[in-house]
C-alpha cells in the first residue's frame, strides 16, 4: 500500500460516521485505532475516566446567557438615563463573577460536579518510556452554530465590553448614554452564539475534519516516527465536552510526571499548517525552529498563541504544566464547517494528512533532542526523526 494513501484511508475509515462520546461508533473507531497502533509497535490499552457532562453540554450556553442578560440590563439602564456609578461597579463585579464561574466550570466542574456523571474511555499507546505524547480526540459533536461563529461572538462581546468601560471612564455623562445603549446591544448580540452553543448528537456531519483528520494524522505520525523513539499516543474521548478525556487522563498521572504534548485537531486539504502553542516551556519554539531550516521541505509552519473561543486538548495539558501545542491546517472556511452538518468526508479528502504527519513525527524527534539530549544532538534527531514506510 503506498504510504501517501494510508492517511487518506484511515481518514475515510474513521470519518465515515459521527462518533458521539460514549457511542458504539466511537468504540468502533477506537478499536480500529488500537489495531493500527499495535501494528506500529505500541503497547495499547484503554483508560477509563469519569466526568460531569454538564459543563460541556450546557456551560457555554449558560455563560453566554448571563453575558447577554448583563449587556441588555446595562443598555436598558443607559437608555433610561439611570446608569450610575454604583451600577458601573456592580456590572464590573457581575462580569468578573461570570468569568470566574465559567473558568471554574470548565477547569474543575468537569471533574467534580456531581450531576450528569458519565464514564468515558481514552486509548493510550506507549513505546518505550515516552516523554513526548501525540494527542488527538476521537469524539464528535453537533451544535446549532459553527466554531467560527462562536469564536467571532467571543471577540465581538469582548471588544464591546472593553468599549463600554472605556466610554464610562472617559466620556461625560451627557455624551455617553447612546453609545452605551448601542454597545450593550452589540455585546448581547455577540453573546448570542455562545447561548446557541449547546451540544446535540443527532443528524448532520460525521466529524471528518473535527477530528477524524487529526486522529488519522497522529496514527500516521506514530507509524512514521523511528521505531527506536520512545513515544506515547493518546486518543481522547469527551474532548467536545470540556476536554474531559484529557483532564481525566492527566488526573491519573503521578504528581510531577510531565512530558510534552503535540495535539492534532483538524487537518483540512487547504490552508497553512499552524502550530497553536498553549504553553511553550522553552522547548516547543526551539524544536519548531529546526523545522524552519528547510530540510523537511514542508513549507512554513505558522506559530501563534491561543484563539479566543477555540479550545483544544493542548489547553488541558498546559493547565497541568505540560509544554503543549496543537497542529492544525485549514482556513476560515474550515472553522465554518466544524460542529456543523457540513463536516463530512466529501469536504475533506485527507491529501494533507501525510505531510502533516511527517511534520509531527519530525517535531517529536526535535523535542526529544532539544529537551533531553541538548541542542548539539538536535540537528541529527531532526534529520532522523521520521522514516517512510
PDB file of N, CA and C in Angstrom, residues 270-330:
ATOM      1  N   UNK A 270      -6.758  22.258   2.504  1.00  0.00           N
ATOM      2  CA  UNK A 270      -6.224  23.563   2.121  1.00  0.00           C
ATOM      3  C   UNK A 270      -5.866  24.356   3.375  1.00  0.00           C
ATOM      4  N   UNK A 271      -5.057  25.395   3.176  1.00  0.00           N
ATOM      5  CA  UNK A 271      -4.674  26.264   4.276  1.00  0.00           C
ATOM      6  C   UNK A 271      -3.256  25.995   4.742  1.00  0.00           C
ATOM      7  N   UNK A 272      -2.766  26.899   5.573  1.00  0.00           N
ATOM      8  CA  UNK A 272      -1.400  26.800   6.069  1.00  0.00           C
ATOM      9  C   UNK A 272      -1.345  25.966   7.335  1.00  0.00           C
ATOM     10  N   UNK A 273      -0.298  25.185   7.458  1.00  0.00           N
ATOM     11  CA  UNK A 273      -0.086  24.413   8.678  1.00  0.00           C
ATOM     12  C   UNK A 273       0.218  25.374   9.823  1.00  0.00           C
ATOM     13  N   UNK A 274      -0.516  25.231  10.920  1.00  0.00           N
ATOM     14  CA  UNK A 274      -0.433  26.164  12.046  1.00  0.00           C
ATOM     15  C   UNK A 274      -0.153  25.415  13.326  1.00  0.00           C
ATOM     16  N   UNK A 275       0.749  25.969  14.116  1.00  0.00           N
ATOM     17  CA  UNK A 275       1.040  25.440  15.446  1.00  0.00           C
ATOM     18  C   UNK A 275       0.552  26.454  16.474  1.00  0.00           C
ATOM     19  N   UNK A 276      -0.484  26.081  17.214  1.00  0.00           N
ATOM     20  CA  UNK A 276      -1.032  26.935  18.264  1.00  0.00           C
ATOM     21  C   UNK A 276      -0.426  26.495  19.591  1.00  0.00           C
ATOM     22  N   UNK A 277       0.402  27.347  20.174  1.00  0.00           N
ATOM     23  CA  UNK A 277       1.119  26.999  21.399  1.00  0.00           C
ATOM     24  C   UNK A 277       0.295  27.409  22.614  1.00  0.00           C
ATOM     25  N   UNK A 278      -0.049  26.418  23.431  1.00  0.00           N
ATOM     26  CA  UNK A 278      -0.771  26.691  24.669  1.00  0.00           C
ATOM     27  C   UNK A 278       0.191  27.000  25.810  1.00  0.00           C
ATOM     28  N   UNK A 279       1.323  26.300  25.829  1.00  0.00           N
ATOM     29  CA  UNK A 279       2.368  26.538  26.823  1.00  0.00           C
ATOM     30  C   UNK A 279       3.686  26.080  26.200  1.00  0.00           C
ATOM     31  N   UNK A 280       4.663  26.976  26.178  1.00  0.00           N
ATOM     32  CA  UNK A 280       5.903  26.671  25.473  1.00  0.00           C
ATOM     33  C   UNK A 280       6.871  25.897  26.345  1.00  0.00           C
ATOM     34  N   UNK A 281       7.171  26.419  27.513  1.00  0.00           N
ATOM     35  CA  UNK A 281       8.139  25.767  28.378  1.00  0.00           C
ATOM     36  C   UNK A 281       9.557  25.812  27.855  1.00  0.00           C
ATOM     37  N   UNK A 282       9.796  26.630  26.827  1.00  0.00           N
ATOM     38  CA  UNK A 282      11.132  26.786  26.287  1.00  0.00           C
ATOM     39  C   UNK A 282      11.551  25.729  25.289  1.00  0.00           C
ATOM     40  N   UNK A 283      10.717  24.705  25.050  1.00  0.00           N
ATOM     41  CA  UNK A 283      11.128  23.608  24.180  1.00  0.00           C
ATOM     42  C   UNK A 283      10.454  23.662  22.819  1.00  0.00           C
ATOM     43  N   UNK A 284       9.190  24.072  22.758  1.00  0.00           N
ATOM     44  CA  UNK A 284       8.444  23.972  21.514  1.00  0.00           C
ATOM     45  C   UNK A 284       8.980  24.912  20.434  1.00  0.00           C
ATOM     46  N   UNK A 285       9.234  26.157  20.790  1.00  0.00           N
ATOM     47  CA  UNK A 285       9.739  27.094  19.782  1.00  0.00           C
ATOM     48  C   UNK A 285      11.137  26.703  19.319  1.00  0.00           C
ATOM     49  N   UNK A 286      11.943  26.161  20.217  1.00  0.00           N
ATOM     50  CA  UNK A 286      13.268  25.692  19.817  1.00  0.00           C
ATOM     51  C   UNK A 286      13.151  24.525  18.838  1.00  0.00           C
ATOM     52  N   UNK A 287      12.235  23.604  19.124  1.00  0.00           N
ATOM     53  CA  UNK A 287      12.048  22.469  18.221  1.00  0.00           C
ATOM     54  C   UNK A 287      11.463  22.908  16.890  1.00  0.00           C
ATOM     55  N   UNK A 288      10.527  23.859  16.928  1.00  0.00           N
ATOM     56  CA  UNK A 288       9.927  24.356  15.692  1.00  0.00           C
ATOM     57  C   UNK A 288      10.945  25.086  14.834  1.00  0.00           C
ATOM     58  N   UNK A 289      11.923  25.715  15.479  1.00  0.00           N
ATOM     59  CA  UNK A 289      12.955  26.422  14.723  1.00  0.00           C
ATOM     60  C   UNK A 289      13.736  25.457  13.837  1.00  0.00           C
ATOM     61  N   UNK A 290      13.885  24.205  14.297  1.00  0.00           N
ATOM     62  CA  UNK A 290      14.583  23.217  13.482  1.00  0.00           C
ATOM     63  C   UNK A 290      13.777  22.861  12.236  1.00  0.00           C
ATOM     64  N   UNK A 291      12.452  22.895  12.354  1.00  0.00           N
ATOM     65  CA  UNK A 291      11.617  22.590  11.202  1.00  0.00           C
ATOM     66  C   UNK A 291      11.654  23.703  10.163  1.00  0.00           C
ATOM     67  N   UNK A 292      12.051  24.887  10.584  1.00  0.00           N
ATOM     68  CA  UNK A 292      12.064  26.037   9.679  1.00  0.00           C
ATOM     69  C   UNK A 292      13.334  26.123   8.848  1.00  0.00           C
ATOM     70  N   UNK A 293      14.276  25.193   9.060  1.00  0.00           N
ATOM     71  CA  UNK A 293      15.547  25.313   8.345  1.00  0.00           C
ATOM     72  C   UNK A 293      15.481  24.777   6.928  1.00  0.00           C
ATOM     73  N   UNK A 294      14.334  24.216   6.528  1.00  0.00           N
ATOM     74  CA  UNK A 294      14.134  23.842   5.140  1.00  0.00           C
ATOM     75  C   UNK A 294      14.384  22.386   4.825  1.00  0.00           C
ATOM     76  N   UNK A 295      14.996  21.632   5.741  1.00  0.00           N
ATOM     77  CA  UNK A 295      15.344  20.260   5.404  1.00  0.00           C
ATOM     78  C   UNK A 295      14.121  19.348   5.285  1.00  0.00           C
ATOM     79  N   UNK A 296      13.042  19.702   6.003  1.00  0.00           N
ATOM     80  CA  UNK A 296      11.861  18.853   5.910  1.00  0.00           C
ATOM     81  C   UNK A 296      11.041  19.132   4.653  1.00  0.00           C
ATOM     82  N   UNK A 297      11.263  20.271   4.018  1.00  0.00           N
ATOM     83  CA  UNK A 297      10.574  20.658   2.792  1.00  0.00           C
ATOM     84  C   UNK A 297       9.051  20.581   2.945  1.00  0.00           C
ATOM     85  N   UNK A 298       8.548  21.101   4.059  1.00  0.00           N
ATOM     86  CA  UNK A 298       7.114  21.078   4.321  1.00  0.00           C
ATOM     87  C   UNK A 298       6.462  22.435   4.113  1.00  0.00           C
ATOM     88  N   UNK A 299       7.232  23.453   3.819  1.00  0.00           N
ATOM     89  CA  UNK A 299       6.673  24.781   3.787  1.00  0.00           C
ATOM     90  C   UNK A 299       6.650  25.359   5.183  1.00  0.00           C
ATOM     91  N   UNK A 300       6.330  26.633   5.298  1.00  0.00           N
ATOM     92  CA  UNK A 300       6.385  27.282   6.609  1.00  0.00           C
ATOM     93  C   UNK A 300       5.295  26.785   7.550  1.00  0.00           C
ATOM     94  N   UNK A 301       5.635  26.746   8.824  1.00  0.00           N
ATOM     95  CA  UNK A 301       4.663  26.436   9.870  1.00  0.00           C
ATOM     96  C   UNK A 301       4.375  27.727  10.610  1.00  0.00           C
ATOM     97  N   UNK A 302       3.142  28.176  10.554  1.00  0.00           N
ATOM     98  CA  UNK A 302       2.753  29.394  11.256  1.00  0.00           C
ATOM     99  C   UNK A 302       2.608  29.093  12.744  1.00  0.00           C
ATOM    100  N   UNK A 303       3.190  29.936  13.578  1.00  0.00           N
ATOM    101  CA  UNK A 303       3.141  29.751  15.027  1.00  0.00           C
ATOM    102  C   UNK A 303       2.329  30.885  15.632  1.00  0.00           C
ATOM    103  N   UNK A 304       1.396  30.549  16.510  1.00  0.00           N
ATOM    104  CA  UNK A 304       0.567  31.572  17.137  1.00  0.00           C
ATOM    105  C   UNK A 304       0.145  31.113  18.521  1.00  0.00           C
ATOM    106  N   UNK A 305      -0.429  32.064  19.262  1.00  0.00           N
ATOM    107  CA  UNK A 305      -0.994  31.742  20.564  1.00  0.00           C
ATOM    108  C   UNK A 305      -2.440  31.307  20.431  1.00  0.00           C
ATOM    109  N   UNK A 306      -3.070  31.024  21.562  1.00  0.00           N
ATOM    110  CA  UNK A 306      -4.440  30.530  21.562  1.00  0.00           C
ATOM    111  C   UNK A 306      -5.411  31.574  21.020  1.00  0.00           C
ATOM    112  N   UNK A 307      -6.471  31.095  20.369  1.00  0.00           N
ATOM    113  CA  UNK A 307      -7.513  31.958  19.814  1.00  0.00           C
ATOM    114  C   UNK A 307      -8.697  32.027  20.778  1.00  0.00           C
ATOM    115  N   UNK A 308      -9.329  33.214  20.920  1.00  0.00           N
ATOM    116  CA  UNK A 308     -10.499  33.324  21.797  1.00  0.00           C
ATOM    117  C   UNK A 308     -11.623  32.401  21.350  1.00  0.00           C
ATOM    118  N   UNK A 309     -12.179  31.661  22.300  1.00  0.00           N
ATOM    119  CA  UNK A 309     -13.322  30.813  21.999  1.00  0.00           C
ATOM    120  C   UNK A 309     -12.989  29.499  21.328  1.00  0.00           C
ATOM    121  N   UNK A 310     -11.702  29.223  21.071  1.00  0.00           N
ATOM    122  CA  UNK A 310     -11.290  27.976  20.429  1.00  0.00           C
ATOM    123  C   UNK A 310     -10.410  27.205  21.404  1.00  0.00           C
ATOM    124  N   UNK A 311     -10.914  26.073  21.884  1.00  0.00           N
ATOM    125  CA  UNK A 311     -10.200  25.283  22.892  1.00  0.00           C
ATOM    126  C   UNK A 311      -9.788  23.941  22.299  1.00  0.00           C
ATOM    127  N   UNK A 312      -8.561  23.540  22.583  1.00  0.00           N
ATOM    128  CA  UNK A 312      -8.036  22.251  22.161  1.00  0.00           C
ATOM    129  C   UNK A 312      -7.621  21.459  23.399  1.00  0.00           C
ATOM    130  N   UNK A 313      -7.381  20.160  23.228  1.00  0.00           N
ATOM    131  CA  UNK A 313      -6.870  19.340  24.323  1.00  0.00           C
ATOM    132  C   UNK A 313      -5.545  19.868  24.857  1.00  0.00           C
ATOM    133  N   UNK A 314      -4.783  20.557  24.021  1.00  0.00           N
ATOM    134  CA  UNK A 314      -3.493  21.096  24.476  1.00  0.00           C
ATOM    135  C   UNK A 314      -3.675  22.085  25.623  1.00  0.00           C
ATOM    136  N   UNK A 315      -4.846  22.723  25.710  1.00  0.00           N
ATOM    137  CA  UNK A 315      -5.103  23.647  26.811  1.00  0.00           C
ATOM    138  C   UNK A 315      -5.114  22.900  28.141  1.00  0.00           C
ATOM    139  N   UNK A 316      -5.733  21.728  28.164  1.00  0.00           N
ATOM    140  CA  UNK A 316      -5.759  20.932  29.398  1.00  0.00           C
ATOM    141  C   UNK A 316      -4.350  20.524  29.807  1.00  0.00           C
ATOM    142  N   UNK A 317      -3.524  20.146  28.840  1.00  0.00           N
ATOM    143  CA  UNK A 317      -2.140  19.791  29.152  1.00  0.00           C
ATOM    144  C   UNK A 317      -1.366  21.005  29.668  1.00  0.00           C
ATOM    145  N   UNK A 318      -1.587  22.162  29.053  1.00  0.00           N
ATOM    146  CA  UNK A 318      -0.902  23.374  29.507  1.00  0.00           C
ATOM    147  C   UNK A 318      -1.299  23.727  30.925  1.00  0.00           C
ATOM    148  N   UNK A 319      -2.584  23.577  31.259  1.00  0.00           N
ATOM    149  CA  UNK A 319      -3.034  23.853  32.623  1.00  0.00           C
ATOM    150  C   UNK A 319      -2.384  22.908  33.630  1.00  0.00           C
ATOM    151  N   UNK A 320      -2.018  21.728  33.188  1.00  0.00           N
ATOM    152  CA  UNK A 320      -1.354  20.765  34.068  1.00  0.00           C
ATOM    153  C   UNK A 320       0.159  20.963  34.098  1.00  0.00           C
ATOM    154  N   UNK A 321       0.656  21.998  33.415  1.00  0.00           N
ATOM    155  CA  UNK A 321       2.073  22.313  33.455  1.00  0.00           C
ATOM    156  C   UNK A 321       2.905  21.713  32.348  1.00  0.00           C
ATOM    157  N   UNK A 322       2.264  21.075  31.370  1.00  0.00           N
ATOM    158  CA  UNK A 322       2.990  20.489  30.254  1.00  0.00           C
ATOM    159  C   UNK A 322       3.242  21.532  29.163  1.00  0.00           C
ATOM    160  N   UNK A 323       4.423  21.557  28.548  1.00  0.00           N
ATOM    161  CA  UNK A 323       4.544  22.251  27.257  1.00  0.00           C
ATOM    162  C   UNK A 323       3.607  21.556  26.267  1.00  0.00           C
ATOM    163  N   UNK A 324       2.785  22.333  25.573  1.00  0.00           N
ATOM    164  CA  UNK A 324       1.769  21.713  24.731  1.00  0.00           C
ATOM    165  C   UNK A 324       1.412  22.627  23.567  1.00  0.00           C
ATOM    166  N   UNK A 325       1.144  22.014  22.436  1.00  0.00           N
ATOM    167  CA  UNK A 325       0.728  22.771  21.261  1.00  0.00           C
ATOM    168  C   UNK A 325      -0.275  21.945  20.473  1.00  0.00           C
ATOM    169  N   UNK A 326      -0.937  22.595  19.515  1.00  0.00           N
ATOM    170  CA  UNK A 326      -1.861  21.922  18.613  1.00  0.00           C
ATOM    171  C   UNK A 326      -1.472  22.224  17.177  1.00  0.00           C
ATOM    172  N   UNK A 327      -1.310  21.185  16.378  1.00  0.00           N
ATOM    173  CA  UNK A 327      -1.064  21.316  14.947  1.00  0.00           C
ATOM    174  C   UNK A 327      -2.392  21.187  14.211  1.00  0.00           C
ATOM    175  N   UNK A 328      -2.658  22.102  13.299  1.00  0.00           N
ATOM    176  CA  UNK A 328      -3.881  22.073  12.513  1.00  0.00           C
ATOM    177  C   UNK A 328      -3.610  22.704  11.155  1.00  0.00           C
ATOM    178  N   UNK A 329      -4.483  22.441  10.223  1.00  0.00           N
ATOM    179  CA  UNK A 329      -4.370  23.029   8.895  1.00  0.00           C
ATOM    180  C   UNK A 329      -5.784  23.362   8.408  1.00  0.00           C
ATOM    181  N   UNK A 330      -5.941  24.583   7.905  1.00  0.00           N
ATOM    182  CA  UNK A 330      -7.258  24.952   7.413  1.00  0.00           C
ATOM    183  C   UNK A 330      -7.366  26.438   7.141  1.00  0.00           C
TER     184      UNK A 330
END
